[in-house]
Amino acid sequence: DSGVTQTPKHLITATGQRVTLRCSPRSGDLSVYWYQQSLDQGLQFLIQYYNGEERAKGNILERFSAQQFPDLHSELNLSSLELGDSALYFCASSVGGGLSYEQYFGPGTRLTVT
Amino acid sequence: AQSVAQPEDQVNVAEGNPLTVKCTYSVSGNPYLFWYVQYPNRGLQFLLKYITGDNLVKGSYGFEAEFNKSQTSFHLKKPSALVSDSALYFCAVHSGSARQLTFGSGTQLTVLP
């Protein structure tokens, strides 16, 4: 158990809908990262927050947004969902904001868009 | 730009034999290299990293990796494979100035009893 929690574990929704994925980092970790894992794209970095501030942005679509709250949990919002958004979404956390710190991954949320 | 390649999608090895999972990288500047492992229906777990120093890095569960600057490689090794090592292995890299980790496509390791 990494200490990173993600809810829900599974999510099935229809095209055009909006969903929110939630992540609680390990105790003491200030950074939260979001990744998307799919068979065709592999593991893609979406966005990183450090202590409430956006720190880095990757291949995140404009339909997606995220935030980190004062208690350091984070939410990833996916809107106007398309079939291609079906994937595993991972949250990871690290103690610092730099990339040299190892990241601890949650169990993931499997999103299925029908 | 930074990139990482895992040239083998699948590696099979017999239990008790040594295993190697290959990784090559491309970065501007000094590389920071990582190995992660993913078991079925689980998130990735950190195995080891190279930041600086000794080219041979030791990590969790008896794994080690050798940084080779001239060959731009960071292969993962273990002297004696266990069936429980069967999993998906990811190599990742960033340069000091990068804002994100870049992961390889993953190598499925199967250890046969």
Short mmCIF file of C-alpha atoms in Angstrom, two decimals:
data_model
loop_
_atom_site.label_atom_id
_atom_site.label_comp_id
_atom_site.label_asym_id
_atom_site.label_seq_id
_atom_site.Cartn_x
_atom_site.Cartn_y
_atom_site.Cartn_z
CA ASP A 1 0.00 0.00 0.00
CA SER A 2 1.57 3.29 -1.17
CA GLY A 3 -0.49 5.50 1.13
CA VAL A 4 -2.06 7.30 -1.83
CA THR A 5 -5.80 6.85 -2.10
CA GLN A 6 -7.99 7.37 -5.13
CA THR A 7 -11.75 7.32 -5.46
CA PRO A 8 -13.72 5.93 -7.11
CA LYS A 9 -12.03 2.72 -8.23
CA HIS A 10 -14.26 2.34 -11.24
CA LEU A 11 -16.42 4.81 -13.12
CA ILE A 12 -18.72 4.12 -16.03
CA THR A 13 -20.33 7.08 -17.74
CA ALA A 14 -21.68 8.20 -21.08
CA THR A 15 -20.17 10.42 -23.74
CA GLY A 16 -20.66 14.12 -23.10
CA GLN A 17 -20.78 13.70 -19.33
CA ARG A 18 -18.51 15.18 -16.66
CA VAL A 19 -16.77 13.27 -13.87
CA THR A 20 -14.51 14.10 -10.94
CA LEU A 21 -11.69 11.87 -9.76
CA ARG A 22 -10.31 12.35 -6.29
CA CYS A 23 -6.86 11.75 -4.86
CA SER A 24 -5.44 11.97 -1.35
CA PRO A 25 -1.64 12.03 -1.23
CA ARG A 26 0.57 10.26 1.29
CA SER A 27 0.78 12.02 4.62
CA GLY A 28 3.44 14.72 4.39
CA ASP A 29 3.64 14.78 0.60
CA LEU A 30 3.13 18.18 -0.96
CA SER A 31 3.16 17.26 -4.66
CA VAL A 32 0.38 15.55 -6.55
CA TYR A 33 0.70 14.30 -10.11
CA TRP A 34 -2.00 13.02 -12.46
CA TYR A 35 -1.32 10.47 -15.18
CA GLN A 36 -3.43 8.76 -17.82
CA GLN A 37 -2.63 5.18 -18.79
CA SER A 38 -4.09 3.63 -21.92
CA LEU A 39 -3.06 0.76 -24.16
CA ASP A 40 -2.36 2.93 -27.18
CA GLN A 41 -0.81 5.97 -25.47
CA GLY A 42 1.01 4.35 -22.59
CA LEU A 43 1.54 6.38 -19.43
CA GLN A 44 1.04 10.08 -20.07
CA PHE A 45 1.72 12.87 -17.59
CA LEU A 46 -1.20 15.25 -17.27
CA ILE A 47 -0.46 17.80 -14.56
CA GLN A 48 1.38 18.41 -11.29
CA TYR A 49 0.44 20.49 -8.27
CA TYR A 50 2.78 21.45 -5.47
CA ASN A 51 1.39 22.80 -2.22
CA GLY A 52 -1.74 24.08 -3.90
CA GLU A 53 -0.11 25.64 -6.95
CA GLU A 54 0.08 24.27 -10.47
CA ARG A 55 3.72 23.37 -11.13
CA ALA A 56 3.83 21.60 -14.46
CA LYS A 57 1.48 20.76 -17.27
CA GLY A 58 1.77 17.87 -19.66
CA ASN A 59 -0.55 16.45 -22.26
CA ILE A 60 -3.71 17.59 -20.56
CA LEU A 61 -6.69 18.36 -22.77
CA GLU A 62 -8.56 21.64 -22.38
CA ARG A 63 -11.63 19.59 -21.40
CA PHE A 64 -9.70 18.40 -18.34
CA SER A 65 -8.85 20.48 -15.30
CA ALA A 66 -7.43 19.83 -11.87
CA GLN A 67 -6.87 21.53 -8.57
CA GLN A 68 -5.21 20.89 -5.24
CA PHE A 69 -6.99 21.96 -2.12
CA PRO A 70 -5.59 23.41 1.15
CA ASP A 71 -5.70 19.96 2.75
CA LEU A 72 -3.53 18.81 -0.22
CA HIS A 73 -6.05 16.43 -1.74
CA SER A 74 -6.55 16.86 -5.44
CA GLU A 75 -9.36 16.47 -7.92
CA LEU A 76 -9.20 15.86 -11.65
CA ASN A 77 -12.26 17.01 -13.57
CA LEU A 78 -12.99 15.51 -16.97
CA SER A 79 -15.77 17.07 -19.03
CA SER A 80 -17.44 16.54 -22.40
CA LEU A 81 -16.21 12.98 -22.20
CA GLU A 82 -15.38 11.06 -25.36
CA LEU A 83 -14.90 7.35 -25.94
CA GLY A 84 -11.16 7.95 -26.23
CA ASP A 85 -11.01 9.22 -22.66
CA SER A 86 -11.55 5.68 -21.41
CA ALA A 87 -8.37 4.86 -19.50
CA LEU A 88 -6.81 4.29 -16.13
CA TYR A 89 -6.14 7.54 -14.31
CA PHE A 90 -3.41 7.50 -11.70
CA CYS A 91 -2.57 9.97 -9.04
CA ALA A 92 0.92 10.01 -7.55
CA SER A 93 2.46 12.03 -4.77
CA SER A 94 5.96 12.99 -3.66
CA VAL A 95 7.35 14.84 -0.71
CA GLY A 96 8.92 17.63 -2.75
CA GLY A 97 8.17 19.50 -5.92
CA GLY A 98 11.22 18.40 -7.88
CA LEU A 99 11.26 15.40 -10.17
CA SER A 100 14.19 13.78 -8.37
CA TYR A 101 11.86 12.65 -5.62
CA GLU A 102 10.34 9.22 -6.13
CA GLN A 103 6.64 9.25 -6.80
CA TYR A 104 4.16 7.06 -4.95
CA PHE A 105 1.22 5.96 -7.06
CA GLY A 106 -2.35 5.32 -6.03
CA PRO A 107 -4.30 2.28 -7.24
CA GLY A 108 -5.94 4.25 -10.04
CA THR A 109 -9.45 5.02 -11.23
CA ARG A 110 -10.62 3.05 -14.24
CA LEU A 111 -12.85 5.26 -16.37
CA THR A 112 -15.06 3.71 -19.01
CA VAL A 113 -16.92 6.04 -21.35
CA THR A 114 -19.77 4.39 -23.26
CA ALA B 1 13.35 17.09 -25.47
CA GLN B 2 13.65 13.86 -23.56
CA SER B 3 12.68 10.34 -24.48
CA VAL B 4 13.08 6.80 -23.25
CA ALA B 5 12.89 3.53 -25.13
CA GLN B 6 12.21 0.05 -23.85
CA PRO B 7 13.01 -2.05 -26.89
CA GLU B 8 11.38 -5.25 -25.64
CA ASP B 9 7.64 -5.45 -25.07
CA GLN B 10 8.01 -8.87 -23.47
CA VAL B 11 10.83 -10.65 -21.64
CA ASN B 12 10.57 -14.26 -20.53
CA VAL B 13 13.04 -15.82 -18.14
CA ALA B 14 13.15 -19.02 -16.13
CA GLU B 15 12.96 -18.84 -12.36
CA GLY B 16 16.43 -18.72 -10.83
CA ASN B 17 18.04 -17.28 -13.96
CA PRO B 18 19.36 -13.73 -14.17
CA LEU B 19 17.07 -11.18 -15.76
CA THR B 20 17.67 -7.98 -17.68
CA VAL B 21 15.10 -5.42 -18.76
CA LYS B 22 16.54 -2.88 -21.18
CA CYS B 23 16.14 0.88 -21.23
CA THR B 24 17.83 3.56 -23.32
CA TYR B 25 17.26 7.27 -23.02
CA SER B 26 17.82 10.60 -24.71
CA VAL B 27 18.03 13.89 -22.81
CA SER B 28 19.78 17.20 -23.04
CA GLY B 29 22.11 17.46 -20.10
CA ASN B 30 22.42 15.03 -17.23
CA PRO B 31 19.76 12.34 -16.95
CA TYR B 32 17.76 11.42 -13.89
CA LEU B 33 16.62 7.82 -14.34
CA PHE B 34 14.01 5.71 -12.61
CA TRP B 35 12.55 2.22 -12.68
CA TYR B 36 9.00 1.51 -11.60
CA VAL B 37 7.07 -1.76 -11.49
CA GLN B 38 3.35 -2.29 -11.98
CA TYR B 39 1.59 -5.43 -10.78
CA PRO B 40 -1.82 -6.31 -12.22
CA ASN B 41 -4.58 -3.95 -11.13
CA ARG B 42 -2.16 -1.86 -9.08
CA GLY B 43 -0.45 1.49 -9.35
CA LEU B 44 3.24 1.82 -10.17
CA GLN B 45 5.77 1.17 -7.43
CA PHE B 46 9.16 2.84 -7.24
CA LEU B 47 12.12 0.42 -7.55
CA LEU B 48 15.23 2.55 -7.84
CA LYS B 49 16.69 5.74 -9.24
CA TYR B 50 19.94 7.18 -10.54
CA ILE B 51 20.61 10.82 -9.86
CA THR B 52 24.38 10.99 -9.57
CA GLY B 53 27.28 9.02 -8.16
CA ASP B 54 27.91 5.30 -8.47
CA ASN B 55 26.83 3.89 -11.82
CA LEU B 56 25.44 0.75 -10.18
CA VAL B 57 22.26 1.52 -8.27
CA LYS B 58 20.66 -0.97 -5.90
CA GLY B 59 16.94 -0.91 -5.26
CA SER B 60 14.04 -2.81 -3.79
CA TYR B 61 13.45 -6.58 -3.99
CA GLY B 62 17.04 -7.35 -5.06
CA PHE B 63 16.89 -5.29 -8.26
CA GLU B 64 19.75 -3.18 -9.48
CA ALA B 65 20.41 -1.01 -12.52
CA GLU B 66 23.55 0.11 -14.25
CA PHE B 67 23.87 3.61 -15.65
CA ASN B 68 25.99 3.67 -18.79
CA LYS B 69 26.52 7.18 -20.07
CA SER B 70 28.35 6.25 -23.27
CA GLN B 71 25.57 3.87 -24.31
CA THR B 72 22.80 6.07 -22.84
CA SER B 73 21.37 3.03 -21.13
CA PHE B 74 19.95 2.16 -17.75
CA HIS B 75 19.21 -1.57 -17.81
CA LEU B 76 17.42 -3.21 -14.89
CA LYS B 77 18.92 -6.43 -13.59
CA LYS B 78 18.41 -9.11 -10.99
CA PRO B 79 20.78 -12.04 -10.41
CA SER B 80 18.08 -14.64 -9.75
CA ALA B 81 14.49 -14.14 -10.95
CA LEU B 82 11.43 -15.12 -8.92
CA VAL B 83 7.99 -15.98 -10.27
CA SER B 84 6.69 -13.10 -8.14
CA ASP B 85 8.83 -10.68 -10.20
CA SER B 86 6.41 -11.15 -13.10
CA ALA B 87 5.00 -7.69 -13.75
CA LEU B 88 5.14 -4.68 -16.06
CA TYR B 89 8.32 -2.63 -15.73
CA PHE B 90 8.66 1.03 -16.67
CA CYS B 91 11.79 3.06 -17.16
CA ALA B 92 11.46 6.84 -16.77
CA VAL B 93 13.76 9.80 -17.36
CA HIS B 94 13.97 13.52 -16.95
CA SER B 95 16.68 16.08 -17.47
CA GLY B 96 17.39 18.57 -14.72
CA SER B 97 15.44 21.29 -16.46
CA ALA B 98 12.46 19.17 -17.45
CA ARG B 99 9.06 19.73 -15.90
CA GLN B 100 7.87 16.16 -16.22
CA LEU B 101 8.97 12.56 -16.12
CA THR B 102 8.84 10.71 -19.42
CA PHE B 103 7.97 7.03 -19.12
CA GLY B 104 8.86 4.25 -21.51
CA SER B 105 6.22 2.02 -23.04
CA GLY B 106 6.82 -0.71 -20.50
CA THR B 107 8.23 -4.25 -20.63
CA GLN B 108 6.16 -7.20 -19.52
CA LEU B 109 8.39 -9.56 -17.57
CA THR B 110 7.26 -13.15 -17.17
CA VAL B 111 9.24 -15.48 -14.94
CA LEU B 112 8.48 -19.09 -15.72
CA PRO B 113 8.53 -21.68 -12.91
#
